[in-house]
Coordinates of C-alpha atoms and ligand atoms in Angstrom, one line a residue:
M1 CA -25.8 24.7 10.1
T2 CA -26.8 21.3 11.5
D3 CA -27.3 20.8 15.2
P4 CA -24.3 19.4 17.0
A5 CA -24.9 15.7 17.8
P6 CA -26.5 15.3 21.2
S7 CA -24.1 14.6 24.1
T8 CA -26.8 12.6 25.9
V9 CA -28.5 9.7 24.2
D10 CA -30.4 6.6 25.3
A11 CA -27.8 4.2 23.8
V12 CA -24.3 4.4 22.5
I13 CA -23.4 1.6 20.1
V14 CA -19.7 0.9 19.4
G15 CA -19.1 -0.4 15.9
A16 CA -21.1 -0.2 12.6
G17 CA -20.6 -3.7 11.4
F18 CA -23.5 -6.1 11.0
G19 CA -24.1 -6.1 14.8
G20 CA -24.1 -2.3 15.2
M21 CA -26.2 -1.7 12.1
Y22 CA -29.0 -3.9 13.1
M23 CA -28.8 -2.8 16.8
V24 CA -29.3 0.9 15.9
H25 CA -32.2 -0.1 13.6
R26 CA -33.9 -2.0 16.4
L27 CA -33.4 0.6 19.1
R28 CA -34.6 3.5 16.8
K29 CA -37.8 1.5 16.2
L30 CA -38.2 1.3 20.0
G31 CA -38.0 5.1 20.1
L32 CA -34.6 5.3 21.6
T33 CA -32.0 8.0 20.7
C34 CA -28.8 6.3 19.5
R35 CA -25.3 7.3 18.5
V36 CA -23.0 4.8 16.8
F37 CA -19.3 5.3 16.8
E38 CA -17.3 3.6 14.1
A39 CA -13.5 3.7 13.6
G40 CA -13.7 3.1 9.8
T41 CA -14.9 5.5 7.2
G42 CA -17.8 3.3 6.3
V43 CA -20.1 0.5 7.5
G44 CA -19.5 -3.2 7.2
G45 CA -17.1 -4.0 10.1
T46 CA -15.1 -7.2 9.2
W47 CA -16.0 -6.7 5.5
Y48 CA -14.8 -3.1 5.6
W49 CA -11.4 -4.0 7.0
N50 CA -10.6 -7.4 5.5
R51 CA -10.0 -6.5 1.8
Y52 CA -7.1 -8.8 1.1
P53 CA -7.1 -10.6 -2.3
G54 CA -9.5 -13.5 -2.3
A55 CA -11.4 -12.4 0.8
R56 CA -14.7 -14.3 0.8
C57 CA -17.3 -15.6 3.2
D58 CA -17.3 -19.3 3.8
V59 CA -21.0 -19.4 4.8
E60 CA -23.2 -19.4 1.7
S61 CA -24.5 -16.0 0.6
M62 CA -28.1 -17.1 0.8
Q63 CA -27.5 -17.8 4.5
Y64 CA -25.0 -15.1 5.3
S65 CA -27.3 -12.1 5.2
Y66 CA -29.9 -10.4 7.4
A67 CA -33.1 -12.3 7.9
F68 CA -35.0 -9.7 9.9
D69 CA -36.8 -8.1 7.0
E70 CA -38.5 -10.2 4.4
H71 CA -38.5 -7.4 1.8
L72 CA -34.8 -6.9 2.2
Q73 CA -34.0 -10.6 1.8
Q74 CA -36.2 -10.8 -1.3
D75 CA -34.9 -7.7 -2.9
W76 CA -31.1 -8.4 -2.6
S77 CA -29.5 -10.7 -5.1
W78 CA -26.1 -12.4 -4.7
S79 CA -24.0 -13.1 -7.7
E80 CA -22.1 -16.1 -6.3
L81 CA -22.8 -19.0 -4.0
F82 CA -20.2 -17.7 -1.6
A83 CA -20.0 -13.9 -1.8
G84 CA -16.7 -12.1 -2.1
Q85 CA -15.7 -9.3 0.2
P86 CA -16.6 -6.5 -2.2
E87 CA -20.1 -7.8 -2.7
I88 CA -20.7 -8.2 1.1
L89 CA -19.5 -4.7 1.7
Q90 CA -21.8 -3.5 -1.1
Y91 CA -24.6 -5.3 0.7
A92 CA -23.8 -3.7 4.0
N93 CA -23.9 -0.2 2.3
Y94 CA -27.1 -1.1 0.6
V95 CA -28.7 -2.0 4.0
A96 CA -27.3 1.2 5.6
D97 CA -28.9 3.3 2.9
R98 CA -32.1 1.4 2.7
L99 CA -32.7 1.7 6.5
D100 CA -31.2 5.2 6.5
L101 CA -28.7 4.3 9.3
R102 CA -26.0 6.8 8.5
P103 CA -27.4 9.8 10.3
N104 CA -26.9 7.9 13.6
I105 CA -23.3 6.9 12.8
Q106 CA -20.2 9.0 13.5
F107 CA -17.4 7.5 11.3
E108 CA -13.7 7.8 11.8
T109 CA -14.2 7.9 15.5
R110 CA -12.8 5.3 17.9
V111 CA -14.2 4.8 21.3
T112 CA -11.3 5.0 23.8
G113 CA -13.1 4.7 27.1
A114 CA -16.5 4.2 28.8
E115 CA -17.2 4.6 32.5
F116 CA -20.3 3.7 34.4
N117 CA -21.8 6.2 36.8
A118 CA -23.6 4.1 39.5
A119 CA -25.3 7.2 40.9
E120 CA -27.0 7.9 37.6
H121 CA -27.1 4.4 36.0
R122 CA -25.5 6.0 32.9
W123 CA -22.3 5.4 30.9
T124 CA -20.0 8.2 29.9
V125 CA -18.3 7.3 26.6
R126 CA -15.2 9.0 25.3
T127 CA -13.7 8.9 21.8
D128 CA -10.4 9.7 20.2
K129 CA -12.1 12.8 18.5
G130 CA -12.9 14.3 22.0
D131 CA -16.5 13.3 22.1
V132 CA -18.0 12.8 25.6
V133 CA -21.4 11.2 25.5
T134 CA -23.6 9.9 28.3
A135 CA -26.0 7.1 27.6
Q136 CA -28.1 4.7 29.6
Y137 CA -27.0 1.8 27.6
C138 CA -23.6 1.1 26.1
I139 CA -23.7 -1.7 23.5
M140 CA -20.4 -3.2 22.3
A141 CA -20.8 -4.3 18.7
T142 CA -17.1 -4.4 18.3
G143 CA -16.7 -7.7 16.4
C144 CA -14.9 -10.9 17.5
L145 CA -12.0 -10.6 15.1
S146 CA -11.3 -6.8 14.9
T147 CA -8.0 -6.3 16.5
A148 CA -5.3 -7.5 14.0
R149 CA -2.2 -9.0 15.4
K150 CA 1.3 -8.7 13.9
P151 CA 4.1 -10.7 15.5
D152 CA 6.8 -8.4 17.0
F153 CA 9.9 -9.8 15.3
P154 CA 13.1 -8.0 16.1
G155 CA 13.8 -5.4 13.4
M156 CA 10.2 -4.8 12.4
D157 CA 11.0 -1.3 11.2
L158 CA 14.1 -2.3 9.2
F159 CA 12.4 -3.8 6.2
K160 CA 12.5 -1.4 3.2
G161 CA 9.7 -3.0 1.3
Q162 CA 6.0 -2.8 1.9
T163 CA 4.2 -4.7 4.7
Y164 CA 0.5 -5.4 4.9
H165 CA -1.8 -7.2 7.3
T166 CA -4.8 -9.0 5.8
G167 CA -7.1 -7.4 8.4
H168 CA -6.0 -3.9 7.5
W169 CA -5.7 -4.2 3.7
P170 CA -5.3 -0.8 2.0
H171 CA -8.6 0.4 0.5
E172 CA -7.0 1.4 -2.8
G173 CA -5.8 -2.2 -3.3
V174 CA -2.3 -3.4 -3.7
D175 CA -0.5 -4.3 -7.0
L176 CA 1.7 -7.2 -6.2
S177 CA 2.4 -8.1 -9.8
G178 CA 6.0 -8.9 -10.6
L179 CA 7.0 -8.7 -6.9
R180 CA 8.7 -11.1 -4.6
V181 CA 6.1 -11.6 -1.9
A182 CA 6.1 -13.3 1.5
V183 CA 2.9 -14.5 3.2
I184 CA 3.3 -15.3 6.9
G185 CA 0.6 -17.6 8.3
T186 CA -1.7 -20.3 6.9
G187 CA -5.0 -19.6 8.6
S188 CA -8.3 -18.8 6.8
S189 CA -7.2 -15.4 5.5
A190 CA -3.9 -16.8 4.1
I191 CA -5.6 -19.8 2.5
Q192 CA -7.9 -17.5 0.6
A193 CA -5.2 -14.9 -0.3
I194 CA -2.4 -17.3 -1.3
P195 CA -3.9 -18.6 -4.6
V196 CA -4.7 -15.0 -5.7
I197 CA -1.4 -13.5 -4.7
A198 CA 0.5 -16.4 -6.4
K199 CA -1.1 -15.5 -9.7
A200 CA 0.1 -11.9 -9.5
A201 CA 3.5 -12.2 -7.8
K202 CA 6.8 -13.0 -9.5
H203 CA 7.5 -15.3 -6.6
L204 CA 5.5 -16.2 -3.5
T205 CA 7.1 -17.7 -0.4
V206 CA 4.6 -18.9 2.3
F207 CA 5.9 -19.2 5.8
Q208 CA 3.9 -21.9 7.5
R209 CA 4.0 -22.7 11.3
T210 CA 0.9 -24.9 11.5
P211 CA -0.7 -26.5 8.5
N212 CA -4.5 -26.2 8.4
F213 CA -7.3 -28.4 7.1
S214 CA -9.1 -26.8 4.2
I215 CA -12.1 -28.0 2.2
P216 CA -12.8 -26.8 -1.4
S217 CA -15.6 -24.3 -1.5
R218 CA -17.0 -25.3 -4.9
N219 CA -18.0 -21.7 -5.3
G220 CA -19.7 -20.7 -8.5
A221 CA -22.2 -18.3 -9.9
M222 CA -25.6 -18.1 -8.2
T223 CA -28.2 -19.9 -10.3
P224 CA -31.8 -18.7 -10.6
D225 CA -33.0 -22.1 -9.4
Y226 CA -30.9 -22.0 -6.3
E227 CA -31.9 -18.4 -5.5
T228 CA -35.6 -19.3 -6.0
H229 CA -35.2 -22.4 -3.9
W230 CA -34.2 -20.1 -1.0
K231 CA -36.3 -17.1 -1.6
S232 CA -39.5 -19.1 -2.1
A233 CA -39.5 -20.2 1.5
Y234 CA -37.0 -17.8 3.1
P235 CA -38.7 -17.4 6.5
D236 CA -39.0 -21.2 6.9
H237 CA -35.3 -21.8 5.9
R238 CA -34.2 -19.0 8.3
E239 CA -36.2 -20.4 11.2
A240 CA -34.8 -23.8 10.6
A241 CA -31.2 -22.4 10.5
R242 CA -31.7 -20.6 13.8
M243 CA -32.3 -23.9 15.5
T244 CA -29.3 -25.7 14.2
P245 CA -26.0 -26.1 16.1
S246 CA -24.1 -23.7 13.8
G247 CA -26.8 -21.4 12.5
I248 CA -26.3 -22.9 9.1
L249 CA -28.5 -25.3 7.2
R250 CA -26.1 -28.0 6.0
N251 CA -27.8 -31.4 6.0
P252 CA -26.1 -32.9 9.0
N253 CA -25.9 -36.7 9.3
D254 CA -27.1 -37.8 12.7
F255 CA -24.8 -40.9 13.1
S256 CA -21.3 -41.6 14.1
A257 CA -18.4 -42.1 11.7
L258 CA -18.0 -45.4 13.5
D259 CA -21.5 -46.6 12.8
V260 CA -20.8 -47.2 9.2
S261 CA -18.6 -49.5 7.2
D262 CA -15.2 -48.3 5.9
N263 CA -16.7 -48.1 2.4
E264 CA -19.8 -46.2 3.5
R265 CA -17.7 -43.8 5.5
L266 CA -15.4 -43.1 2.6
A267 CA -18.4 -42.6 0.3
I268 CA -20.0 -40.1 2.7
L269 CA -16.7 -38.1 3.0
E270 CA -16.2 -38.2 -0.8
N271 CA -19.7 -36.8 -1.1
R272 CA -19.1 -34.0 1.3
W273 CA -15.8 -33.2 -0.3
A274 CA -17.4 -33.0 -3.7
S275 CA -20.2 -30.7 -2.5
G276 CA -17.6 -28.6 -0.7
G277 CA -17.6 -26.1 2.2
T278 CA -17.8 -26.4 5.9
S279 CA -20.7 -28.9 5.7
F280 CA -17.8 -31.4 5.5
M281 CA -17.8 -31.2 9.3
A282 CA -21.5 -32.3 9.4
A283 CA -20.7 -35.6 7.7
F284 CA -21.0 -37.4 11.0
N285 CA -22.4 -36.3 14.4
D286 CA -19.3 -37.0 16.4
L287 CA -16.4 -35.4 14.5
A288 CA -16.0 -32.8 17.2
T289 CA -16.2 -35.2 20.1
N290 CA -14.8 -38.6 19.1
Q291 CA -11.0 -38.8 18.4
T292 CA -11.3 -42.0 16.3
S293 CA -14.1 -40.5 14.2
N294 CA -12.2 -37.3 13.8
D295 CA -9.1 -39.3 12.8
H296 CA -11.0 -40.8 9.9
A297 CA -12.1 -37.4 8.5
A298 CA -8.6 -35.9 9.1
E299 CA -6.9 -38.7 7.3
F300 CA -9.3 -38.4 4.4
V301 CA -8.4 -34.7 4.0
R302 CA -4.7 -35.5 4.4
N303 CA -5.0 -38.0 1.6
K304 CA -6.8 -35.4 -0.6
I305 CA -3.9 -33.0 0.0
R306 CA -1.4 -35.7 -0.9
S307 CA -3.3 -36.4 -4.1
M308 CA -3.4 -32.7 -5.1
V309 CA 0.2 -31.6 -4.3
N310 CA 2.8 -32.9 -6.7
D311 CA 5.9 -32.7 -4.5
P312 CA 5.5 -35.4 -1.8
A313 CA 7.6 -33.5 0.8
T314 CA 5.5 -30.3 0.3
A315 CA 2.3 -32.4 0.5
E316 CA 3.5 -33.8 3.9
L317 CA 4.3 -30.4 5.2
L318 CA 0.8 -29.2 4.2
A319 CA -1.0 -32.1 5.7
P320 CA -2.0 -31.2 9.3
K321 CA -1.1 -33.8 11.9
G322 CA -0.9 -31.9 15.1
H323 CA -4.6 -31.2 15.8
P324 CA -8.0 -32.8 15.2
I325 CA -9.8 -31.6 12.1
G326 CA -12.1 -28.7 12.9
T327 CA -10.5 -27.8 16.3
K328 CA -8.7 -24.9 14.6
R329 CA -11.2 -23.1 12.5
I330 CA -11.8 -25.3 9.4
C331 CA -10.8 -23.4 6.2
V332 CA -12.5 -23.2 2.9
D333 CA -10.6 -22.5 -0.2
T334 CA -10.4 -22.2 -4.0
N335 CA -7.3 -24.0 -5.3
Y336 CA -5.3 -23.5 -2.2
F337 CA -3.3 -26.8 -2.2
L338 CA -3.0 -26.8 -6.0
T339 CA -1.2 -23.4 -5.8
Y340 CA 1.8 -25.2 -4.3
N341 CA 2.3 -26.9 -7.7
R342 CA 3.1 -23.6 -9.3
D343 CA 6.8 -22.9 -10.1
N344 CA 6.6 -19.5 -8.5
V345 CA 5.5 -20.7 -5.1
T346 CA 7.7 -22.0 -2.2
L347 CA 6.6 -23.3 1.1
V348 CA 8.9 -22.7 4.1
D349 CA 8.2 -24.7 7.3
V350 CA 8.8 -22.5 10.3
S351 CA 7.5 -24.9 12.9
K352 CA 11.0 -25.9 14.0
A353 CA 13.0 -22.9 12.7
P354 CA 10.9 -19.8 13.4
I355 CA 11.2 -16.5 11.7
E356 CA 14.1 -14.8 13.7
A357 CA 13.9 -11.2 12.5
M358 CA 12.9 -8.8 9.8
T359 CA 15.8 -7.3 7.9
E360 CA 16.3 -4.5 5.4
N361 CA 15.7 -6.8 2.5
G362 CA 13.2 -9.2 4.0
L363 CA 13.5 -11.6 6.9
R364 CA 15.8 -14.1 8.5
Q365 CA 14.6 -17.6 9.3
G366 CA 16.4 -20.8 10.1
G367 CA 19.7 -18.9 9.6
N368 CA 18.8 -18.0 6.0
E369 CA 18.1 -14.5 4.6
H370 CA 15.0 -14.3 2.4
A371 CA 14.7 -11.2 0.2
F372 CA 11.2 -9.7 -0.6
D373 CA 9.6 -6.7 -2.0
A374 CA 6.4 -7.1 0.1
I375 CA 5.5 -9.0 3.2
V376 CA 1.9 -10.0 4.0
F377 CA 1.1 -10.7 7.6
A378 CA -1.8 -13.2 7.6
T379 CA -1.2 -13.6 11.3
G380 CA -4.7 -13.2 12.7
F381 CA -6.3 -11.4 15.5
D382 CA -6.5 -10.9 19.3
A383 CA -9.8 -12.6 19.0
M384 CA -13.0 -12.1 21.1
T385 CA -11.5 -10.1 23.9
G386 CA -8.7 -8.0 22.4
T387 CA -10.9 -5.2 21.1
L388 CA -12.9 -4.9 24.3
T389 CA -10.0 -5.0 26.7
R390 CA -8.1 -2.3 24.7
I391 CA -11.0 0.1 25.5
D392 CA -10.7 1.7 28.9
I393 CA -14.0 0.3 30.2
K394 CA -14.7 1.0 33.9
G395 CA -17.6 -0.7 35.6
R396 CA -19.8 0.1 38.7
D397 CA -16.9 0.0 41.2
G398 CA -14.3 1.5 38.9
E399 CA -12.8 -1.9 38.0
T400 CA -11.6 -2.1 34.4
L401 CA -12.9 -4.8 32.1
A402 CA -9.3 -5.7 31.2
N403 CA -8.6 -6.3 34.9
K404 CA -11.8 -8.3 35.4
W405 CA -10.9 -10.5 32.4
E406 CA -7.3 -10.9 33.3
A407 CA -7.6 -14.6 33.7
G408 CA -10.0 -15.0 30.7
P409 CA -13.4 -13.5 29.8
R410 CA -16.3 -13.9 32.2
T411 CA -19.8 -13.3 31.0
Y412 CA -23.4 -14.3 31.6
L413 CA -24.6 -15.8 28.3
G414 CA -21.9 -13.8 26.5
L415 CA -24.3 -10.9 26.7
M416 CA -23.3 -9.1 29.9
T417 CA -20.6 -9.2 32.5
A418 CA -21.2 -8.6 36.2
G419 CA -20.0 -5.2 37.5
F420 CA -20.7 -3.6 34.2
P421 CA -24.4 -2.7 34.3
N422 CA -26.3 -1.7 31.2
M423 CA -23.4 -2.7 29.0
F424 CA -24.4 -5.4 26.4
L425 CA -22.0 -7.4 24.3
I426 CA -23.1 -8.4 20.9
T427 CA -21.7 -11.9 20.2
G428 CA -19.5 -11.7 23.3
P429 CA -17.3 -14.5 24.6
G430 CA -19.4 -17.1 26.2
S431 CA -21.9 -17.1 23.3
P432 CA -21.8 -19.2 20.1
S433 CA -20.4 -16.3 18.0
V434 CA -17.4 -17.4 16.1
L435 CA -18.5 -21.0 16.1
S436 CA -21.6 -20.1 14.1
N437 CA -23.0 -18.2 11.2
M438 CA -22.2 -14.7 12.6
I439 CA -25.2 -13.0 11.2
V440 CA -27.6 -15.5 12.7
S441 CA -25.9 -15.0 16.1
I442 CA -25.8 -11.2 15.7
E443 CA -29.5 -11.1 15.0
Q444 CA -30.3 -13.3 17.9
H445 CA -28.3 -11.1 20.3
V446 CA -29.6 -7.8 18.9
D447 CA -33.2 -9.1 19.2
W448 CA -32.6 -10.3 22.7
V449 CA -31.1 -7.0 23.8
A450 CA -33.8 -5.0 22.1
G451 CA -36.4 -7.2 23.9
C452 CA -34.7 -6.7 27.2
I453 CA -34.5 -2.9 26.8
A454 CA -38.2 -2.8 25.8
H455 CA -39.0 -5.0 28.9
M456 CA -37.2 -2.5 31.1
G457 CA -38.8 0.5 29.5
A458 CA -42.3 -0.9 30.0
R459 CA -41.6 -1.4 33.7
Q460 CA -39.8 1.9 34.4
L461 CA -36.6 -0.1 35.2
D462 CA -33.3 1.5 34.1
C463 CA -30.5 -0.7 35.2
I464 CA -29.7 -4.4 34.4
E465 CA -26.7 -6.3 35.5
A466 CA -25.6 -9.9 35.4
D467 CA -25.7 -11.6 38.7
P468 CA -22.2 -12.7 39.7
A469 CA -23.5 -16.2 40.7
A470 CA -25.3 -16.7 37.4
E471 CA -22.2 -15.6 35.6
D472 CA -20.0 -18.1 37.6
N473 CA -22.4 -20.9 36.6
W474 CA -22.4 -19.8 33.0
V475 CA -18.6 -19.7 32.8
L476 CA -18.5 -23.1 34.3
H477 CA -21.1 -24.4 31.8
V478 CA -19.2 -22.9 28.8
N479 CA -16.1 -24.6 30.0
E480 CA -17.7 -28.0 30.7
V481 CA -19.3 -28.1 27.3
A482 CA -16.0 -27.2 25.6
Y483 CA -14.1 -29.9 27.4
K484 CA -16.6 -32.5 26.3
T485 CA -15.2 -31.8 22.8
L486 CA -11.8 -32.1 21.1
Y487 CA -11.6 -28.3 20.6
P488 CA -9.5 -27.5 23.7
S489 CA -6.8 -29.9 22.5
A490 CA -5.7 -27.5 19.7
N491 CA -3.6 -24.3 20.1
S492 CA -6.2 -22.2 18.5
W493 CA -7.3 -18.6 18.7
Y494 CA -10.6 -20.0 20.2
M495 CA -8.3 -20.8 23.2
G496 CA -6.4 -17.5 23.1
A497 CA -3.3 -19.6 22.2
N498 CA -2.2 -17.3 19.4
I499 CA -1.4 -14.4 21.6
P500 CA 1.7 -14.8 23.8
G501 CA 0.6 -14.4 27.5
K502 CA -3.1 -14.6 26.8
P503 CA -4.9 -16.9 29.3
Q504 CA -5.8 -20.1 27.6
V505 CA -9.6 -20.4 28.0
F506 CA -12.0 -21.7 25.5
M507 CA -13.9 -18.5 24.7
P508 CA -17.0 -19.2 22.5
Y509 CA -19.9 -21.3 23.7
I510 CA -20.0 -24.6 21.9
G511 CA -23.4 -25.8 23.1
G512 CA -25.1 -24.9 19.8
V513 CA -26.9 -22.0 18.4
G514 CA -30.4 -23.4 18.7
K515 CA -30.0 -24.7 22.2
Y516 CA -28.4 -21.4 23.2
R517 CA -31.2 -19.4 21.7
E518 CA -33.7 -21.5 23.7
T519 CA -31.8 -20.8 26.9
C520 CA -31.7 -17.1 26.3
D521 CA -35.4 -17.0 25.4
E522 CA -36.3 -19.0 28.5
I523 CA -34.3 -16.6 30.7
A524 CA -36.1 -13.6 29.2
A525 CA -39.5 -15.3 29.5
Q526 CA -38.9 -16.0 33.2
G527 CA -38.3 -12.3 33.8
Y528 CA -34.5 -12.3 33.1
T529 CA -33.4 -14.8 35.7
G530 CA -29.7 -14.4 36.6
F531 CA -29.9 -10.6 36.0
Q532 CA -30.6 -7.9 38.6
L533 CA -33.0 -5.4 37.3
R534 CA -33.3 -2.1 39.1
P535 CA -35.5 1.0 39.1
P536 CA -34.0 4.5 38.6
V537 CA -31.7 5.5 41.4
R538 CA -33.9 8.3 42.8
E539 CA -36.9 5.9 43.0
A540 CA -34.7 3.3 44.7
V541 CA -33.6 5.8 47.3
A542 CA -37.2 7.0 47.9
A543 CA -38.4 3.5 48.5
E544 CA -35.8 2.9 51.3
Ligands
N01_601 O1 -5.9 -15.8 11.4 P1 -5.5 -17.2 12.1 P2 -6.8 -15.6 10.0 N1 5.3 -17.1 12.6 O2 -5.2 -16.8 13.5 C1 0.3 -17.8 11.8 C2 -12.1 -15.7 10.3 N2 -12.0 -15.6 8.8 O3 -6.8 -14.1 9.8 O4 -1.5 -21.6 13.7 C3 4.6 -17.9 11.7 O5 -6.4 -18.2 11.8 C4 -0.5 -18.8 12.6 O6 0.2 -19.9 12.9 P3 -0.2 -20.8 14.2 C5 -12.1 -17.2 10.7 O7 -12.9 -17.3 11.9 C6 -13.0 -16.1 8.1 O8 -6.3 -16.4 9.0 O9 -0.4 -19.9 15.3 N3 3.3 -17.9 11.6 C7 -1.7 -19.0 11.6 O10 -1.3 -19.9 10.6 C8 -10.6 -17.4 11.0 O11 -10.3 -18.5 11.8 C9 -12.9 -16.1 6.8 O12 1.0 -21.7 14.4 C10 2.6 -17.2 12.4 C11 -1.8 -17.6 11.0 O13 -0.6 -16.9 11.3 C12 -10.3 -16.0 11.7 O14 -11.0 -15.1 10.9 C13 -11.8 -15.7 6.1 C14 3.2 -16.4 13.4 C15 -3.0 -16.9 11.6 O15 -4.1 -17.5 11.3 C16 -8.8 -15.7 11.7 O16 -8.2 -16.1 10.4 C17 -10.7 -15.2 6.9 C18 4.6 -16.3 13.4 N4 5.3 -15.6 14.3 C19 -10.8 -15.2 8.3 N5 2.2 -15.7 14.1 C20 -14.1 -16.6 6.0 O17 -15.2 -16.5 6.3 C21 1.1 -16.2 13.6 N6 1.3 -17.1 12.6 C22 -13.7 -17.4 4.8

């Protein structure tokens, strides 16, 4: 019989995605005892849950992978320039096996609550399987897009066919061949899924509320030359990526779209379009800040859409006009717009005539009944805060996190929130997170947290908490930086605008990955300014 898992550990880590996996690796190396709770049956987080057809990363594979271990990055080979979900999940499993992470992970277990005991400086963490574990540190590696959101149309239970959410796709796969399928939503997930579903389905109807800008990925097989180019100087490339605004090397042009002639501008945009991917947004240095520059890039993409879609009315519906390009997450696709030229695909605009209800046979929209065999919700997530505020987290004074964040998330550096000592957030709101290459940002946070815990251990300190004044200043700064850009002008999930009733606050930090890293490093080097570090309770009492 194996020993029961200990009920007291140094650190509880919530989530076994890329954040939780690297965190447990780092903390074990420091000699800490750790327990990871993961709701899924396996590792991989986002890539474990999002198995919809066409799911693929839109950061290049050579850059969307761990950089902390030179052997690991040399040994793993990607088969495509942009890896598909199955390969990324395979990679996550490979890392878990290679680093022998599984003994620390308890799968199929969801953390339901965590309470800080101020007299002991310890967290008590509870799970839906009845576990009660105390830990000095509680580290939330819960992901930014992990709470899927379905609209609550009247009659949700009436529909007799199958419904799916892209973020909870069945693991055994779904055979949509020969079926009448609806996709609701046209965000990144839908834009990847639609071309694949269209090929299988008898008929596909897409319900679009807001059209999105999408750039062709130009995905293809990995070539030996390209792989060698990266692997021959991996540490240098990684270091350079860490200091970029987005955590991605993508050859940015450091001049305005308005500093070049019309012909030059067009040529630059054509060039970016031809090479594909999100580097389109790095064509000029002011696409996120200057409306006129942005208008040029947006119109360029609208014209591309018009040139690809045969039916002019459908093309106009697909051409986004209500928000600056990039202010809703830019999408990357393979044949998305061309899919609307297929005879078996229909686009329904629900911007003025919303979906009214689900019915036995499908749904009702604009007074019309639409019949389907299957409905796919590609309707997104309660991003950045939804997963954390659904856990009953009680801080030092018994206040819940949900209550503290009622008017929007408040953090210091996106790493901690005042009143919740010894609780770290991996890529929390107020950090670059979703505006960056997630793995770069995850590694930066995990390294910083591990460094902080080592610092505390070496000085016999056992409690760290964000200072409320430092937090206030950081929240202000996050806001100020956001409002210097065009981002807040869009009704995006970055703003919480996709969730009815959610406070509209720009949640990620848009100051740039490299600059943010420097700030975090400086704060650590100065002895963790803006944080209160405390000795164990008994020592503190004795000293009084
Ligand atoms: O979700 P979304 P997603 N009636 O929120 C629509 C990452 N990601 O899963 O815009 C009709 O973007 C909604 O319409 P509107 C990436 O960061 C990365 O697609 O609110 N429509 C929208 O069109 C991404 O941004 C990758 O008007 C309704 C859609 O549903 C994030 O995940 C791949 C509706 C939701 O889009 C989320 O993407 C996939 C309603 N009642 C995802 N309610 C890659 O790396 C909602 N919608 C490639």
